[in-house]
Coordinates of C-alpha atoms in Angstrom, one line a residue:
Chain A
M28 CA 18.2 -33.2 34.3
I29 CA 16.1 -30.3 34.2
T30 CA 15.2 -28.2 31.6
A31 CA 12.4 -25.5 31.0
G32 CA 9.9 -24.2 28.3
M33 CA 8.7 -20.7 27.7
D34 CA 5.6 -20.0 25.5
L35 CA 5.6 -16.6 24.8
G36 CA 1.7 -16.2 23.2
A37 CA 0.5 -12.4 22.6
K38 CA -2.1 -12.8 25.6
L39 CA -0.5 -15.1 27.8
I40 CA 3.4 -16.8 29.2
K41 CA 3.4 -20.0 30.0
V42 CA 6.6 -21.5 32.0
V43 CA 7.0 -25.4 32.1
I44 CA 10.0 -27.2 34.2
V45 CA 10.9 -30.6 33.3
S46 CA 12.9 -32.6 35.9
D47 CA 14.1 -36.4 34.9
G48 CA 11.3 -37.4 32.8
K49 CA 8.3 -35.4 34.9
V50 CA 6.8 -32.0 34.6
I51 CA 7.8 -30.2 38.2
A52 CA 6.2 -27.1 37.6
R53 CA 3.9 -24.9 35.6
V54 CA 3.2 -21.1 35.7
K55 CA 0.8 -18.9 33.9
K56 CA 1.2 -14.8 33.3
T57 CA -0.4 -12.3 31.4
S58 CA 1.9 -10.6 29.0
G59 CA 1.7 -7.0 29.8
F60 CA 3.1 -4.4 28.0
E61 CA 6.8 -5.5 28.9
Q62 CA 6.7 -9.1 27.7
D63 CA 10.4 -9.8 28.7
V64 CA 9.5 -8.4 32.2
S65 CA 6.5 -10.7 32.6
A66 CA 8.7 -13.9 31.1
S67 CA 11.3 -13.4 33.9
E68 CA 8.7 -13.0 36.7
A69 CA 6.9 -16.4 35.4
M70 CA 10.1 -18.1 35.2
K71 CA 11.5 -16.7 38.9
E72 CA 7.8 -18.2 39.9
A73 CA 8.3 -21.5 38.0
L74 CA 11.8 -21.9 39.5
E75 CA 10.4 -21.4 42.9
Q76 CA 7.4 -23.9 42.4
A77 CA 9.9 -26.6 41.2
G78 CA 12.0 -25.8 44.4
V79 CA 15.0 -25.2 42.0
T80 CA 17.6 -22.8 41.4
A81 CA 18.2 -20.8 37.6
D82 CA 21.8 -22.5 37.9
E83 CA 20.4 -26.0 38.1
V84 CA 18.0 -25.8 35.0
D85 CA 20.3 -27.4 32.2
R86 CA 18.5 -25.7 28.9
I87 CA 15.7 -23.7 28.2
V88 CA 13.6 -23.2 24.9
A89 CA 11.4 -20.6 23.9
T90 CA 8.5 -20.8 22.0
G91 CA 5.3 -18.7 20.6
A92 CA 4.9 -15.3 18.8
G93 CA 7.7 -13.6 21.3
R94 CA 10.2 -16.8 21.3
N95 CA 12.7 -14.2 20.0
F96 CA 12.2 -11.8 22.7
A97 CA 12.7 -14.7 25.7
P98 CA 15.1 -13.8 28.2
F99 CA 17.4 -16.8 29.2
A100 CA 16.4 -19.0 26.3
H101 CA 19.1 -20.8 24.8
D102 CA 17.3 -22.1 21.8
R103 CA 14.0 -21.2 20.0
L104 CA 11.2 -23.6 18.7
T105 CA 8.1 -22.7 16.0
E106 CA 4.7 -22.9 17.8
V107 CA 4.3 -25.7 15.4
G108 CA 7.1 -27.7 16.6
A109 CA 6.5 -27.3 20.3
A110 CA 2.7 -28.3 19.8
A111 CA 4.0 -31.4 18.3
R112 CA 6.9 -32.5 21.1
G113 CA 3.9 -31.5 23.5
A114 CA 1.4 -33.5 22.2
I115 CA 3.2 -36.7 22.1
A116 CA 4.4 -36.1 25.5
R117 CA 0.9 -36.2 26.9
L118 CA -0.2 -39.3 24.4
P119 CA 2.0 -41.1 23.0
E120 CA -0.6 -42.3 20.4
A121 CA -1.2 -38.9 19.2
R122 CA -0.5 -38.7 15.1
T123 CA -2.6 -35.6 14.6
V124 CA -2.4 -32.2 16.8
I125 CA -5.2 -29.7 16.0
D126 CA -4.8 -26.3 17.6
V127 CA -7.5 -23.7 17.6
G128 CA -6.4 -20.5 19.0
A129 CA -8.5 -17.1 18.8
E130 CA -7.0 -16.2 15.3
E131 CA -5.5 -19.4 14.3
G132 CA -6.0 -22.7 13.5
R133 CA -3.0 -25.5 12.8
A134 CA -3.3 -29.0 11.9
I135 CA 0.0 -30.8 12.1
L136 CA 0.4 -34.3 11.2
I137 CA 3.2 -35.8 14.1
T138 CA 5.8 -38.5 13.9
P139 CA 5.8 -40.8 17.1
E140 CA 8.9 -39.0 18.0
G141 CA 6.8 -36.0 18.3
R142 CA 8.8 -34.5 14.9
V143 CA 6.5 -32.4 12.5
K144 CA 5.6 -34.0 9.4
D145 CA 3.2 -31.5 7.8
F146 CA 1.3 -29.0 8.6
A147 CA -1.3 -26.5 7.6
V148 CA -2.4 -22.9 9.1
N149 CA -5.0 -21.0 8.9
E150 CA -4.0 -17.4 9.6
K151 CA -6.2 -15.1 7.3
C152 CA -9.2 -15.5 7.8
A153 CA -11.0 -15.8 11.0
A154 CA -13.9 -17.7 10.2
G155 CA -11.4 -21.1 11.0
A156 CA -10.5 -19.5 14.3
G157 CA -12.0 -18.8 18.1
T158 CA -12.9 -15.1 17.4
F159 CA -15.7 -16.7 15.2
T160 CA -17.4 -17.8 18.3
E161 CA -16.9 -14.2 19.8
A162 CA -18.4 -12.8 16.8
M163 CA -21.6 -15.4 17.0
A164 CA -22.1 -15.2 20.6
R165 CA -22.2 -11.5 20.3
A166 CA -25.1 -11.7 17.5
L167 CA -26.9 -14.2 19.5
E168 CA -26.8 -12.2 22.8
V169 CA -25.2 -15.4 24.8
P170 CA -22.3 -15.0 26.8
L171 CA -19.0 -16.5 25.1
E172 CA -18.7 -19.1 28.0
E173 CA -22.2 -20.2 27.4
L174 CA -21.8 -20.9 23.8
G175 CA -20.2 -24.5 23.8
A176 CA -22.9 -25.7 26.3
L177 CA -25.9 -24.3 24.7
S178 CA -24.6 -26.0 21.2
L179 CA -25.1 -29.3 22.9
T180 CA -28.4 -29.2 24.0
S181 CA -29.4 -28.9 20.4
D182 CA -30.4 -31.8 18.3
K183 CA -30.7 -30.3 14.7
A184 CA -28.2 -29.3 12.2
V185 CA -29.3 -25.9 10.7
P186 CA -27.2 -25.2 7.9
M187 CA -25.0 -22.0 7.8
N188 CA -24.2 -20.4 4.1
A189 CA -21.9 -17.9 5.0
Q190 CA -18.1 -18.8 5.6
C191 CA -17.1 -15.2 6.3
V192 CA -17.6 -13.8 9.8
V193 CA -18.8 -10.7 8.7
F194 CA -21.4 -12.2 6.6
A195 CA -22.1 -14.8 9.0
E196 CA -23.0 -12.3 11.9
S197 CA -25.8 -10.8 9.6
E198 CA -26.6 -14.7 8.8
V199 CA -27.6 -15.2 12.3
V200 CA -30.0 -12.2 12.8
S201 CA -31.7 -13.4 10.2
L202 CA -31.6 -17.0 11.5
L203 CA -33.0 -15.4 15.0
H204 CA -35.9 -13.5 12.3
A205 CA -36.8 -16.7 11.5
R206 CA -37.4 -17.8 14.7
T207 CA -34.6 -20.7 14.9
S208 CA -33.5 -21.6 18.5
K209 CA -30.2 -19.9 20.1
R210 CA -29.3 -23.5 20.5
D211 CA -29.5 -24.7 16.9
I212 CA -27.8 -21.5 15.7
A213 CA -24.7 -22.3 18.5
R214 CA -24.6 -25.7 17.2
A215 CA -24.2 -24.2 13.2
V216 CA -21.7 -21.6 14.4
H217 CA -19.3 -24.6 15.9
D218 CA -20.1 -27.0 13.2
A219 CA -19.1 -24.2 10.6
I220 CA -15.8 -23.8 12.2
A221 CA -15.0 -27.7 12.8
S222 CA -16.0 -28.1 9.1
R223 CA -13.5 -25.3 8.1
I224 CA -10.9 -26.8 10.5
V225 CA -11.3 -30.1 9.2
S226 CA -11.2 -29.2 5.5
M227 CA -7.7 -27.7 6.5
A228 CA -6.7 -30.5 8.2
R229 CA -7.8 -32.7 5.3
R230 CA -4.9 -31.1 3.1
V231 CA -2.0 -32.5 5.4
S232 CA -4.1 -35.8 5.8
I233 CA -5.7 -36.8 9.3
K234 CA -4.4 -39.8 11.1
P235 CA -5.5 -41.1 14.9
E236 CA -5.1 -40.3 17.1
V237 CA -6.2 -36.6 17.0
V238 CA -5.4 -33.9 20.0
L239 CA -6.9 -30.9 20.1
I240 CA -5.4 -27.8 22.0
G241 CA -5.7 -24.1 21.8
G242 CA -8.2 -22.3 23.5
M243 CA -11.0 -23.9 21.3
A244 CA -10.3 -27.1 23.3
F245 CA -12.1 -25.5 26.4
N246 CA -15.2 -25.0 24.2
V247 CA -17.5 -28.1 25.1
G248 CA -19.7 -27.3 21.6
F249 CA -16.9 -27.2 19.4
V250 CA -15.2 -30.1 20.5
E251 CA -18.6 -32.1 19.7
S252 CA -18.6 -30.6 16.4
L253 CA -15.3 -31.6 15.7
K254 CA -15.7 -35.1 16.5
R255 CA -18.8 -35.5 14.6
T256 CA -17.3 -34.0 11.3
L257 CA -13.9 -36.0 12.0
E258 CA -15.9 -39.2 12.5
M259 CA -13.2 -39.9 15.0
E260 CA -12.4 -39.7 18.9
V261 CA -10.9 -36.1 19.9
H262 CA -8.4 -36.4 22.7
I263 CA -8.3 -32.9 25.1
P264 CA -5.2 -33.3 27.2
E265 CA -5.4 -31.8 30.7
E266 CA -4.5 -28.2 31.0
P267 CA -4.3 -28.0 26.9
D268 CA -3.2 -24.7 27.3
Y269 CA 0.3 -25.9 28.7
V270 CA 1.1 -28.1 25.9
P271 CA 3.6 -25.8 23.4
A272 CA 5.3 -24.5 26.8
E273 CA 5.5 -28.5 27.5
G274 CA 6.8 -29.3 24.3
A275 CA 9.4 -26.8 24.5
A276 CA 10.9 -28.3 27.9
W277 CA 10.7 -31.5 26.7
A278 CA 12.4 -30.6 23.2
A279 CA 14.9 -29.1 25.8
Y280 CA 15.3 -32.3 27.5
D281 CA 15.8 -34.0 24.6
K282 CA 18.5 -31.9 23.4
V283 CA 20.4 -32.3 26.5
A284 CA 19.8 -36.1 26.6
G285 CA 21.5 -36.0 23.0
K286 CA 18.4 -37.2 21.1
A287 CA 17.6 -34.2 19.1
A288 CA 14.3 -35.7 18.2
V289 CA 12.8 -32.2 17.4
D290 CA 14.6 -29.4 15.1
V291 CA 15.6 -26.1 17.8
Q292 CA 17.2 -23.2 16.9
E293 CA 20.4 -22.2 18.9
Chain B
M6 CA -30.1 6.6 20.0
T7 CA -26.6 5.9 18.8
Q8 CA -25.6 7.1 15.4
E9 CA -25.4 4.4 13.0
Y10 CA -22.4 5.3 10.8
W11 CA -22.7 2.6 8.3
R12 CA -26.3 3.5 7.1
W13 CA -26.4 5.2 3.6
K14 CA -29.1 7.2 2.4
E15 CA -32.5 5.3 1.1
Y16 CA -34.2 7.1 -1.8
N17 CA -36.4 7.1 -4.6
W18 CA -36.4 9.2 -7.8
H19 CA -38.9 9.6 -11.0
D20 CA -38.7 11.7 -14.0
E21 CA -41.3 14.3 -14.1
K22 CA -40.8 14.9 -18.0
I23 CA -41.7 11.1 -19.0
D24 CA -45.7 10.4 -19.3
P25 CA -45.5 6.7 -18.7
R26 CA -49.3 6.4 -20.3
A27 CA -48.2 7.4 -23.8
G28 CA -45.3 4.4 -23.5
K29 CA -45.8 1.2 -25.4
S30 CA -43.8 -0.9 -23.3
I31 CA -43.3 -0.5 -19.2
S32 CA -40.9 -2.6 -18.4
A33 CA -39.1 -3.2 -14.6
G34 CA -36.3 -5.0 -12.9
C35 CA -35.9 -5.4 -9.1
D36 CA -32.6 -6.2 -7.8
V37 CA -32.4 -7.9 -4.5
G38 CA -29.3 -8.1 -3.0
S39 CA -28.0 -9.4 0.3
V40 CA -27.5 -5.8 1.9
S41 CA -29.7 -3.1 -0.7
S42 CA -32.6 -3.5 -2.9
Q43 CA -33.2 -1.6 -6.2
A44 CA -36.1 -1.3 -8.5
A45 CA -35.9 0.5 -11.9
I46 CA -38.6 1.4 -14.0
M47 CA -38.1 2.0 -17.9
V48 CA -40.8 3.9 -20.1
D49 CA -40.0 2.8 -24.2
G50 CA -36.2 1.8 -22.9
Q51 CA -35.9 5.3 -20.9
L52 CA -35.2 5.3 -17.1
Y53 CA -38.5 6.7 -15.8
A54 CA -38.3 5.9 -12.4
Y55 CA -36.2 4.1 -9.4
S56 CA -35.5 3.5 -5.7
N57 CA -32.5 1.9 -3.3
M58 CA -33.0 1.0 0.0
R59 CA -31.5 -1.5 2.3
T60 CA -32.9 -5.4 2.2
G61 CA -34.9 -6.4 5.0
S62 CA -34.7 -9.9 6.9
D63 CA -37.2 -11.6 3.9
S64 CA -36.6 -11.4 -0.1
P65 CA -40.3 -11.1 -1.0
N66 CA -40.9 -8.1 1.1
S67 CA -38.0 -6.5 0.4
A68 CA -38.4 -6.4 -3.3
M69 CA -42.3 -5.5 -2.9
D70 CA -40.5 -2.4 -0.6
A71 CA -38.5 -1.4 -3.0
M72 CA -41.0 -1.3 -6.2
N73 CA -43.7 0.1 -4.2
W74 CA -41.3 3.0 -3.4
A75 CA -39.9 3.4 -7.0
L76 CA -43.8 3.7 -8.0
E77 CA -44.5 6.1 -5.4
D78 CA -45.8 9.5 -6.2
T79 CA -45.7 8.1 -10.2
V80 CA -48.9 7.7 -12.2
L81 CA -48.0 3.9 -12.4
K82 CA -49.4 0.9 -10.3
I83 CA -47.3 -2.3 -10.0
E84 CA -50.2 -4.0 -12.2
D85 CA -49.4 -1.3 -15.0
L86 CA -45.9 -2.8 -15.6
H87 CA -45.8 -4.7 -18.6
Y88 CA -42.7 -7.3 -17.8
V89 CA -40.8 -7.6 -14.6
V90 CA -37.7 -9.2 -14.3
G91 CA -36.1 -10.2 -10.8
T92 CA -32.3 -10.6 -10.3
G93 CA -29.9 -10.5 -7.3
Y94 CA -29.2 -13.1 -4.9
G95 CA -33.1 -12.9 -3.9
R96 CA -34.2 -12.7 -7.3
V97 CA -36.0 -16.4 -7.1
N98 CA -38.2 -14.5 -4.2
V99 CA -39.6 -11.6 -6.5
P100 CA -43.3 -12.3 -5.9
F101 CA -44.0 -10.3 -9.1
A102 CA -41.5 -11.0 -11.5
H103 CA -42.0 -12.5 -14.8
R104 CA -38.6 -13.9 -14.8
A105 CA -35.1 -14.3 -12.8
I106 CA -32.1 -13.3 -14.4
T107 CA -28.2 -14.0 -12.7
E108 CA -27.0 -10.5 -11.7
I109 CA -24.1 -11.3 -13.5
A110 CA -25.8 -10.5 -17.1
C111 CA -27.9 -8.1 -15.5
H112 CA -24.9 -6.1 -14.3
A113 CA -23.3 -6.4 -17.9
R114 CA -26.2 -5.4 -19.5
G115 CA -27.0 -2.3 -17.1
A116 CA -23.5 -1.1 -17.8
N117 CA -23.7 -1.3 -21.4
F118 CA -26.7 1.0 -21.4
M119 CA -25.5 3.5 -18.5
Y120 CA -21.7 4.0 -19.7
G121 CA -22.3 3.1 -23.6
S122 CA -21.5 0.2 -25.5
S123 CA -17.6 0.8 -25.2
V124 CA -17.4 -0.9 -22.0
R125 CA -15.6 -4.5 -21.7
T126 CA -14.4 -4.7 -18.0
I127 CA -17.1 -3.9 -15.2
L128 CA -16.0 -4.4 -11.7
D129 CA -19.1 -4.8 -9.4
M130 CA -18.8 -4.0 -6.0
G131 CA -21.8 -5.1 -4.0
G132 CA -23.1 -5.5 -0.3
Q133 CA -21.7 -8.7 -0.1
D134 CA -19.7 -9.8 -3.0
C135 CA -17.5 -8.4 -5.6
K136 CA -17.7 -9.5 -9.4
A137 CA -15.2 -8.9 -12.0
I138 CA -17.2 -9.0 -15.4
R139 CA -16.0 -9.1 -19.0
C140 CA -18.6 -8.2 -22.0
D141 CA -19.1 -7.6 -25.4
D142 CA -20.0 -4.3 -27.3
R143 CA -23.8 -5.6 -26.7
G144 CA -23.3 -5.8 -23.0
K145 CA -23.3 -9.9 -23.4
V146 CA -21.1 -11.4 -20.4
T147 CA -18.4 -13.0 -22.0
N148 CA -16.1 -14.1 -18.8
F149 CA -16.5 -13.2 -14.7
L150 CA -14.9 -13.9 -11.6
M151 CA -16.3 -13.7 -8.4
N152 CA -15.6 -13.0 -4.3
D153 CA -18.9 -13.9 -2.4
K154 CA -17.2 -16.1 0.3
C155 CA -15.4 -13.4 2.0
A156 CA -16.2 -9.6 3.3
A157 CA -13.1 -8.1 2.2
G158 CA -13.4 -6.2 -0.9
T159 CA -17.3 -5.6 -0.5
G160 CA -19.7 -2.6 1.1
R161 CA -20.6 -4.6 4.1
G162 CA -16.5 -4.7 4.9
M163 CA -16.5 -0.9 4.3
E164 CA -19.6 -0.6 6.5
V165 CA -18.1 -2.5 9.3
F166 CA -14.8 -0.1 9.4
A167 CA -16.8 3.4 9.0
D168 CA -18.6 1.8 12.0
L169 CA -15.5 1.1 14.1
L170 CA -14.0 4.4 13.0
Q171 CA -17.3 6.3 13.7
I172 CA -17.3 8.0 10.2
S173 CA -20.5 8.4 8.2
I174 CA -19.9 5.6 5.2
E175 CA -20.7 8.4 2.6
D176 CA -17.8 10.3 4.3
V177 CA -15.5 7.5 4.0
G178 CA -14.0 8.2 0.7
E179 CA -13.6 11.7 0.8
M180 CA -11.7 11.5 4.2
S181 CA -9.3 9.0 3.3
F182 CA -7.6 11.7 1.4
Q183 CA -7.0 13.9 3.7
V184 CA -3.4 12.5 4.3
D185 CA 0.1 14.0 4.1
K186 CA 1.4 10.8 2.6
E187 CA -0.4 7.7 1.8
P188 CA 0.0 4.9 4.2
E189 CA 0.9 1.4 3.7
P190 CA -2.6 -0.3 3.1
V191 CA -4.0 -2.7 6.1
S192 CA -2.0 -6.1 5.8
S193 CA -4.7 -8.4 6.9
T194 CA -7.2 -9.4 4.6
C195 CA -10.0 -10.8 6.9
V196 CA -12.2 -8.1 7.8
V197 CA -12.3 -9.1 11.5
F198 CA -8.1 -9.0 11.8
A199 CA -8.7 -5.7 9.6
K200 CA -10.5 -4.6 12.2
S201 CA -8.0 -5.4 15.1
E202 CA -5.5 -4.2 13.3
A203 CA -7.0 -0.7 12.8
A204 CA -7.9 -0.5 16.6
G205 CA -3.8 -1.0 17.2
L206 CA -3.3 1.7 14.6
L207 CA -5.8 4.0 16.4
R208 CA -4.5 3.2 19.6
S209 CA -0.7 3.8 18.4
G210 CA -1.9 7.3 17.5
W211 CA -2.7 7.4 13.9
P212 CA -5.6 9.6 12.9
K213 CA -8.9 8.3 11.3
N214 CA -8.0 9.6 8.2
L215 CA -4.8 7.7 8.0
V216 CA -6.9 4.8 9.2
L217 CA -9.2 5.1 6.5
A218 CA -6.5 5.5 3.9
A219 CA -4.9 2.4 4.9
Y220 CA -8.1 0.3 4.4
C221 CA -9.4 1.9 1.5
S222 CA -5.9 1.0 -0.2
A223 CA -6.2 -2.2 1.3
M224 CA -9.6 -2.8 -0.4
S225 CA -8.6 -1.4 -3.5
H226 CA -5.8 -3.8 -3.9
R227 CA -7.9 -6.6 -3.1
V228 CA -10.0 -6.0 -6.3
F229 CA -7.3 -5.2 -8.4
T230 CA -6.1 -8.3 -7.7
L231 CA -9.2 -10.3 -8.5
L232 CA -9.4 -7.9 -12.0
E233 CA -6.1 -9.0 -12.5
R234 CA -7.0 -12.3 -12.7
L235 CA -9.6 -12.1 -15.3
G236 CA -7.8 -9.3 -17.2
V237 CA -8.8 -5.6 -17.9
E238 CA -9.8 -4.5 -21.1
K239 CA -10.7 -1.2 -21.8
E240 CA -13.0 0.3 -21.4
F241 CA -13.7 -0.1 -17.8
A242 CA -16.4 1.0 -15.0
I243 CA -17.5 0.4 -11.8
T244 CA -20.9 0.0 -10.6
G245 CA -22.8 -1.1 -6.9
G246 CA -22.3 1.1 -3.9
I247 CA -18.3 1.1 -3.3
A248 CA -18.1 3.0 -6.8
K249 CA -19.6 6.1 -4.8
N250 CA -16.5 5.9 -2.6
V251 CA -13.9 7.9 -4.1
G252 CA -11.4 6.6 -1.8
V253 CA -11.4 3.2 -3.1
V254 CA -12.3 4.2 -6.8
H255 CA -9.0 6.7 -7.3
R256 CA -6.8 4.2 -5.6
L257 CA -7.8 1.4 -8.0
E258 CA -7.8 3.9 -11.0
D259 CA -4.0 4.6 -9.7
E260 CA -3.1 0.9 -9.3
L261 CA -4.8 -0.1 -12.9
G262 CA -3.2 3.0 -14.7
M263 CA -6.6 3.2 -15.8
K264 CA -9.7 5.4 -15.3
S265 CA -12.9 4.4 -14.8
L266 CA -16.2 5.7 -16.9
K267 CA -18.2 8.2 -15.2
S268 CA -22.5 7.9 -15.8
D269 CA -25.1 10.4 -14.8
Y270 CA -26.8 7.1 -13.8
D271 CA -27.0 5.8 -10.2
T272 CA -24.1 3.3 -9.8
Q273 CA -26.0 1.2 -7.6
I274 CA -29.3 0.5 -10.0
A275 CA -26.9 -1.2 -12.6
G276 CA -28.5 -4.4 -11.8
A277 CA -32.0 -3.5 -11.4
L278 CA -31.6 -1.4 -15.0
G279 CA -30.1 -4.3 -16.6
A280 CA -32.9 -6.4 -15.7
A281 CA -35.5 -3.8 -16.6
L282 CA -33.7 -3.9 -20.1
F283 CA -34.0 -7.4 -19.9
A284 CA -37.8 -7.3 -19.2
K285 CA -38.1 -4.8 -22.3
A286 CA -36.8 -7.3 -24.8
L287 CA -38.7 -10.2 -23.3
Y288 CA -42.3 -8.2 -23.3
E289 CA -41.5 -7.4 -27.1
K290 CA -40.9 -10.5 -27.8
Q291 CA -44.0 -12.0 -26.5
Q292 CA -46.0 -8.9 -28.1
A293 CA -44.6 -10.0 -31.4
G294 CA -45.1 -13.8 -30.6
K295 CA -48.8 -12.9 -30.0

């Protein structure tokens, strides 16, 4: 049996192909102006990589913000559902998925089958999302990619009073004026996001094991702050950005196998 | 140098017709806010001088600068002030103050003086916070609600937008009315997301005026919900920097179905003025006790 999952995000499209219980292809492409064209291209590449033809694919499930516009998809799955199913495929012991992207943060409580039990989303405020680090890196005049590593060199917890990104930018400037070191400020920034994410996650309760996905999983400074705030181990799957696309592929797999662990919409 | 669109004018003023030396009480208030600082000096309960400037990186210096600027070109020196009350978020860091009083109390007191005793609801739209205050006929606070966690609905949020659109902050209000039809408000609450939304609108061909209209209307709606939660009782007045932005004020008045009171006093000095009024009362009490 061969199934595919597509994750159509605002910036990137990912396609994963699963065959007989194993991932056999992964492709990432920028969404561009015509998302459906890029999606078709990504699917074509993935099929080539897997060495299979389109006819051999039994079922395709789409997820992500653009899931309703996905070509070829048989079913659709929410981002939360895809993250849950993908996380359990990577780590069967996973019970909480924390997904922090550029503009959204989510905490998802999942069952051993990869079903969503409960979840919380922050989509109103940039303070609990990746954008926060972008703004702070700018205020600190540190390249964004270096902010995480820089914060690891700090051994001091400097409190940040501001919750709002706009106010935090002024606070960072004040901290710099007060001669606080950039590394301590970098840590304070990651601690602040972690604390917001954790308080959101506590609303749905946090059960081990915890899996972190989304762009912020690549930020070592944030990962460290999250572990410290949670007082728990945090697992980062290898290539965390593929987890939702993989979840979609597994949801398709479940459906064909008649297991239907995850509710997909036809 | 690149133009700083968010920058508003700083100024000082004093009344030549008043001879402070003849006054029995010279009281002053100093409001050190997160974005701007004001000092107000009163002679026998009449406004004599004031200043308004941007807060620097530390509160004591900002307080000192604001007070010195208010005193500039007057016959007074800082030692001549009988009693000084500090207010605002930096109120405990006003080195020359005899006492600190919260800005909520000071704004209500100041608004009572500026707009008269009929004021029952005050919306103070400051640099980094927004407060809805209810008060009695003597300017005493009876209830209040405040948002100080989020830049949406604050002056700082408007500064960010002025910068993004490259429109001087003082022109934002007027320009936001130069539209044929009122657009839908910007849908994002968060200023950071609203900025991306606005950038998208500009890219899709919206003129700047229309984007400003959409943002002014979003801000007015945001503070409207705060006022609704508190309950608005007539008369209603707006203090703080955004009170000078007609784009927000008119839209809020429309949404409330109520006009706000107007005053000849500068809306940004309400806190400092209230502090100076408290200072006067405290000074008189002190003199009576002697």
